[in-house]
């Protein structure tokens, strides 16, 4: 978007973008290292979920189901060419178990979910969502 003064106007954060304004000829190069790869971010987010499982106060059967989905998602994410649709299905099933915990802080003591547990679930969900390709 261009402002009335002719300058650029950006709404929100801009990451990993290259922008050239008011130039005739532009040559841009960007080196993207492996730590910025979506695949790496996703495997890190899934590994963080697995590490956090013991602290999310899930019932045993829910924890087991989330662990199985997360481990399957991790295997898929590590493939040379992961199936994005399959990853999204795994992570949707994980969200079904974690969203009530993340929302638990809003309803307080009636659910038995502590603020810390709810915040941990919110962080895990946000990390997974941001890491999805």
Coordinates of N, CA and C in Angstrom, one line a residue, residues 19-129:
X19 N 12.0 -5.8 -0.1 CA 11.2 -4.8 -0.7 C 12.0 -3.7 -1.4
X20 N 11.7 -3.4 -2.6 CA 12.4 -2.3 -3.3 C 11.3 -1.4 -3.8
X21 N 11.5 -0.1 -3.5 CA 10.4 0.9 -3.8 C 11.1 2.0 -4.6
X22 N 10.5 2.4 -5.7 CA 11.0 3.6 -6.4 C 12.3 3.3 -7.2
X23 N 12.6 2.1 -7.5 CA 13.8 1.8 -8.3 C 13.4 1.3 -9.7
X24 N 14.3 1.5 -10.6 CA 14.1 1.1 -12.0 C 14.6 -0.4 -12.1
X25 N 15.8 -0.6 -11.7 CA 16.4 -2.0 -11.8 C 16.8 -2.4 -10.4
X26 N 16.4 -3.6 -10.1 CA 16.7 -4.1 -8.7 C 17.2 -5.5 -8.9
X27 N 18.2 -5.8 -8.1 CA 18.7 -7.2 -8.0 C 18.8 -7.5 -6.5
X28 N 18.1 -8.5 -6.1 CA 18.1 -8.9 -4.7 C 18.4 -10.3 -4.5
X29 N 19.2 -10.6 -3.5 CA 19.5 -12.0 -3.2 C 19.2 -12.2 -1.7
X30 N 18.7 -13.4 -1.4 CA 18.4 -13.8 0.0 C 19.0 -15.2 0.2
X31 N 19.8 -15.3 1.2 CA 20.2 -16.6 1.7 C 19.4 -17.0 2.8
X32 N 18.7 -18.2 2.7 CA 17.9 -18.7 3.7 C 18.6 -19.9 4.3
X33 N 18.9 -19.8 5.6 CA 19.6 -20.9 6.2 C 18.6 -22.0 6.7
X34 N 19.1 -23.2 7.0 CA 18.3 -24.3 7.4 C 17.4 -24.0 8.6
X35 N 18.0 -23.2 9.6 CA 17.2 -23.0 10.8 C 15.9 -22.1 10.5
X36 N 15.8 -21.6 9.3 CA 14.6 -20.8 9.0 C 13.6 -21.6 8.1
X37 N 14.0 -22.9 7.9 CA 13.1 -23.7 7.0 C 11.8 -24.1 7.8
X38 N 10.7 -24.0 7.1 CA 9.4 -24.4 7.8 C 9.5 -25.9 8.3
X39 N 10.1 -26.8 7.6 CA 10.2 -28.1 8.1 C 10.9 -28.2 9.4
X40 N 12.0 -27.5 9.6 CA 12.7 -27.5 10.9 C 11.9 -26.9 12.0
X41 N 11.2 -25.8 11.7 CA 10.3 -25.1 12.7 C 9.2 -26.1 13.1
X42 N 8.7 -26.8 12.2 CA 7.6 -27.8 12.5 C 8.1 -28.9 13.4
X43 N 9.2 -29.5 13.1 CA 9.8 -30.6 13.9 C 10.1 -30.1 15.3
X44 N 10.6 -28.9 15.4 CA 10.9 -28.3 16.7 C 9.6 -28.1 17.5
X45 N 8.6 -27.6 16.9 CA 7.3 -27.3 17.5 C 6.7 -28.7 18.0
X46 N 6.8 -29.7 17.2 CA 6.2 -31.0 17.6 C 7.1 -31.6 18.8
X47 N 8.4 -31.4 18.7 CA 9.3 -31.9 19.8 C 8.9 -31.2 21.1
X48 N 8.7 -29.9 21.0 CA 8.3 -29.1 22.2 C 7.0 -29.6 22.7
X49 N 6.0 -29.9 21.9 CA 4.8 -30.5 22.3 C 5.0 -31.8 23.1
X50 N 5.8 -32.7 22.5 CA 6.1 -33.9 23.2 C 6.7 -33.7 24.6
X51 N 7.6 -32.7 24.6 CA 8.3 -32.4 25.9 C 7.3 -31.8 26.9
X52 N 6.3 -31.1 26.4 CA 5.3 -30.5 27.3 C 4.2 -31.4 27.8
X53 N 4.0 -32.5 27.1 CA 2.9 -33.4 27.4 C 2.7 -33.7 28.9
X54 N 3.7 -34.0 29.6 CA 3.6 -34.3 31.0 C 3.1 -33.2 31.9
X55 N 3.2 -32.0 31.4 CA 2.8 -30.8 32.1 C 1.5 -30.2 31.7
X56 N 0.8 -30.9 30.8 CA -0.5 -30.4 30.3 C -1.7 -30.9 31.0
X57 N -1.5 -31.8 32.0 CA -2.6 -32.4 32.8 C -3.7 -33.0 32.0
X58 N -3.3 -33.7 30.9 CA -4.3 -34.4 30.1 C -4.6 -35.7 30.8
X59 N -5.8 -36.3 30.6 CA -6.1 -37.6 31.1 C -5.2 -38.6 30.4
X60 N -5.0 -39.7 31.0 CA -4.1 -40.7 30.4 C -4.4 -41.1 29.0
X61 N -5.7 -41.3 28.7 CA -6.0 -41.7 27.3 C -5.8 -40.6 26.3
X62 N -6.1 -39.3 26.8 CA -5.9 -38.2 25.9 C -4.4 -38.0 25.7
X63 N -3.6 -38.1 26.7 CA -2.2 -37.9 26.6 C -1.6 -38.9 25.6
X64 N -2.0 -40.2 25.8 CA -1.6 -41.2 24.9 C -1.9 -40.9 23.4
X65 N -3.2 -40.5 23.2 CA -3.6 -40.2 21.8 C -2.8 -39.0 21.3
X66 N -2.6 -38.0 22.1 CA -1.9 -36.8 21.6 C -0.4 -37.2 21.3
X67 N 0.1 -38.0 22.1 CA 1.5 -38.5 21.9 C 1.6 -39.3 20.6
X68 N 0.7 -40.2 20.4 CA 0.7 -40.9 19.1 C 0.6 -40.0 17.9
X69 N -0.4 -39.1 18.0 CA -0.5 -38.1 16.8 C 0.7 -37.3 16.6
X70 N 1.3 -36.8 17.7 CA 2.5 -36.0 17.6 C 3.7 -36.8 17.1
X71 N 3.9 -38.0 17.5 CA 4.9 -38.9 17.0 C 4.8 -39.2 15.5
X72 N 3.5 -39.4 15.1 CA 3.2 -39.7 13.7 C 3.5 -38.4 12.9
X73 N 3.1 -37.3 13.4 CA 3.4 -36.0 12.8 C 4.8 -35.7 12.6
X74 N 5.6 -36.1 13.7 CA 7.0 -35.9 13.6 C 7.7 -36.7 12.6
X75 N 7.2 -38.0 12.5 CA 7.8 -38.9 11.4 C 7.5 -38.3 10.0
X76 N 6.2 -37.8 9.9 CA 5.8 -37.2 8.6 C 6.6 -36.0 8.3
X77 N 6.8 -35.1 9.3 CA 7.5 -33.8 9.1 C 9.0 -34.1 8.7
X78 N 9.5 -35.2 9.1 CA 10.9 -35.5 8.8 C 11.1 -36.1 7.4
X79 N 10.0 -36.4 6.7 CA 10.2 -37.0 5.4 C 10.8 -36.0 4.4
X80 N 11.4 -36.5 3.4 CA 12.0 -35.6 2.4 C 11.0 -34.6 1.8
X81 N 9.8 -35.1 1.5 CA 8.7 -34.2 1.1 C 7.4 -34.6 1.9
X82 N 7.3 -33.9 3.1 CA 6.2 -34.2 3.9 C 4.8 -33.9 3.2
X83 N 3.8 -34.8 3.6 CA 2.5 -34.6 3.1 C 1.8 -33.6 4.0
X84 N 1.6 -32.3 3.5 CA 1.1 -31.2 4.3 C -0.4 -31.5 4.7
X85 N -1.2 -32.2 3.9 CA -2.5 -32.5 4.3 C -2.5 -33.5 5.4
X86 N -1.6 -34.5 5.4 CA -1.5 -35.4 6.5 C -1.1 -34.8 7.8
X87 N -0.1 -33.9 7.6 CA 0.4 -33.1 8.8 C -0.8 -32.3 9.4
X88 N -1.5 -31.6 8.6 CA -2.7 -30.8 9.1 C -3.7 -31.7 9.8
X89 N -3.9 -32.9 9.3 CA -4.9 -33.8 10.0 C -4.4 -34.2 11.3
X90 N -3.1 -34.6 11.4 CA -2.5 -34.9 12.7 C -2.6 -33.8 13.7
X91 N -2.3 -32.6 13.2 CA -2.3 -31.4 14.1 C -3.7 -31.0 14.5
X92 N -4.6 -31.2 13.6 CA -6.0 -30.9 14.0 C -6.5 -31.8 15.1
X93 N -6.1 -33.1 15.1 CA -6.5 -34.0 16.1 C -5.8 -33.6 17.5
X94 N -4.6 -33.1 17.4 CA -3.9 -32.7 18.6 C -4.6 -31.4 19.1
X95 N -5.0 -30.5 18.3 CA -5.7 -29.3 18.7 C -7.0 -29.6 19.4
X96 N -7.7 -30.6 19.0 CA -9.0 -31.0 19.6 C -8.8 -31.3 21.1
X97 N -7.6 -31.9 21.4 CA -7.3 -32.3 22.8 C -6.8 -31.1 23.6
X98 N -6.1 -30.2 22.9 CA -5.4 -29.1 23.7 C -6.2 -27.8 23.8
X99 N -7.1 -27.5 22.9 CA -7.9 -26.3 22.9 C -8.7 -26.2 24.2
X100 N -9.3 -27.2 24.7 CA -10.0 -27.0 26.0 C -9.1 -26.7 27.2
X101 N -7.9 -27.2 27.1 CA -6.9 -26.8 28.2 C -6.5 -25.4 28.0
X102 N -6.2 -25.0 26.8 CA -5.8 -23.6 26.5 C -6.9 -22.6 26.9
X103 N -8.1 -23.0 26.8 CA -9.2 -22.1 27.2 C -9.5 -22.2 28.6
X104 N -8.9 -23.2 29.3 CA -9.2 -23.4 30.7 C -9.0 -22.3 31.7
X105 N -8.1 -21.4 31.3 CA -7.8 -20.2 32.2 C -9.0 -19.3 32.2
X106 N -9.8 -19.3 31.1 CA -10.9 -18.4 31.1 C -12.0 -18.9 32.0
X107 N -12.2 -20.2 32.2 CA -13.2 -20.7 33.1 C -12.8 -21.0 34.5
X108 N -11.4 -20.9 34.6 CA -10.8 -21.0 36.0 C -11.0 -22.3 36.7
X109 N -11.2 -22.2 38.0 CA -11.2 -23.3 38.9 C -12.2 -24.4 38.5
X110 N -13.3 -24.1 37.8 CA -14.3 -25.1 37.5 C -13.8 -26.2 36.7
X111 N -12.7 -26.0 35.9 CA -12.1 -27.0 35.1 C -10.9 -27.7 35.8
X112 N -10.4 -27.0 36.8 CA -9.2 -27.5 37.4 C -7.9 -27.2 36.6
X113 N -8.0 -26.4 35.6 CA -6.8 -26.1 34.8 C -6.2 -24.8 35.4
X114 N -4.9 -24.9 35.6 CA -4.2 -23.7 36.2 C -3.9 -22.8 35.1
X115 N -3.6 -21.5 35.4 CA -3.2 -20.5 34.5 C -1.9 -21.0 33.7
X116 N -1.0 -21.5 34.5 CA 0.3 -22.0 33.9 C 0.1 -23.1 32.8
X117 N -0.8 -24.0 33.2 CA -1.1 -25.1 32.2 C -1.8 -24.6 31.0
X118 N -2.8 -23.7 31.2 CA -3.5 -23.1 30.1 C -2.5 -22.3 29.2
X119 N -1.6 -21.5 29.8 CA -0.6 -20.8 29.0 C 0.3 -21.7 28.2
X120 N 0.7 -22.8 28.8 CA 1.6 -23.7 28.2 C 0.8 -24.3 26.9
X121 N -0.4 -24.7 27.1 CA -1.2 -25.2 26.0 C -1.4 -24.2 24.9
X122 N -1.6 -22.9 25.3 CA -1.7 -21.9 24.3 C -0.4 -21.7 23.5
X123 N 0.7 -21.7 24.2 CA 2.0 -21.6 23.6 C 2.3 -22.7 22.6
X124 N 2.0 -23.9 23.0 CA 2.2 -25.1 22.2 C 1.3 -25.0 20.9
X125 N 0.0 -24.6 21.1 CA -0.9 -24.5 19.9 C -0.4 -23.4 19.0
X126 N 0.0 -22.3 19.5 CA 0.5 -21.2 18.7 C 1.7 -21.6 17.9
X127 N 2.7 -22.2 18.6 CA 3.9 -22.7 17.9 C 3.6 -23.7 16.8
X128 N 2.7 -24.6 17.0 CA 2.3 -25.5 16.0 C 1.6 -24.8 14.8
X129 N 0.7 -23.9 15.1 CA 0.0 -23.2 14.0 C 1.0 -22.4 13.2

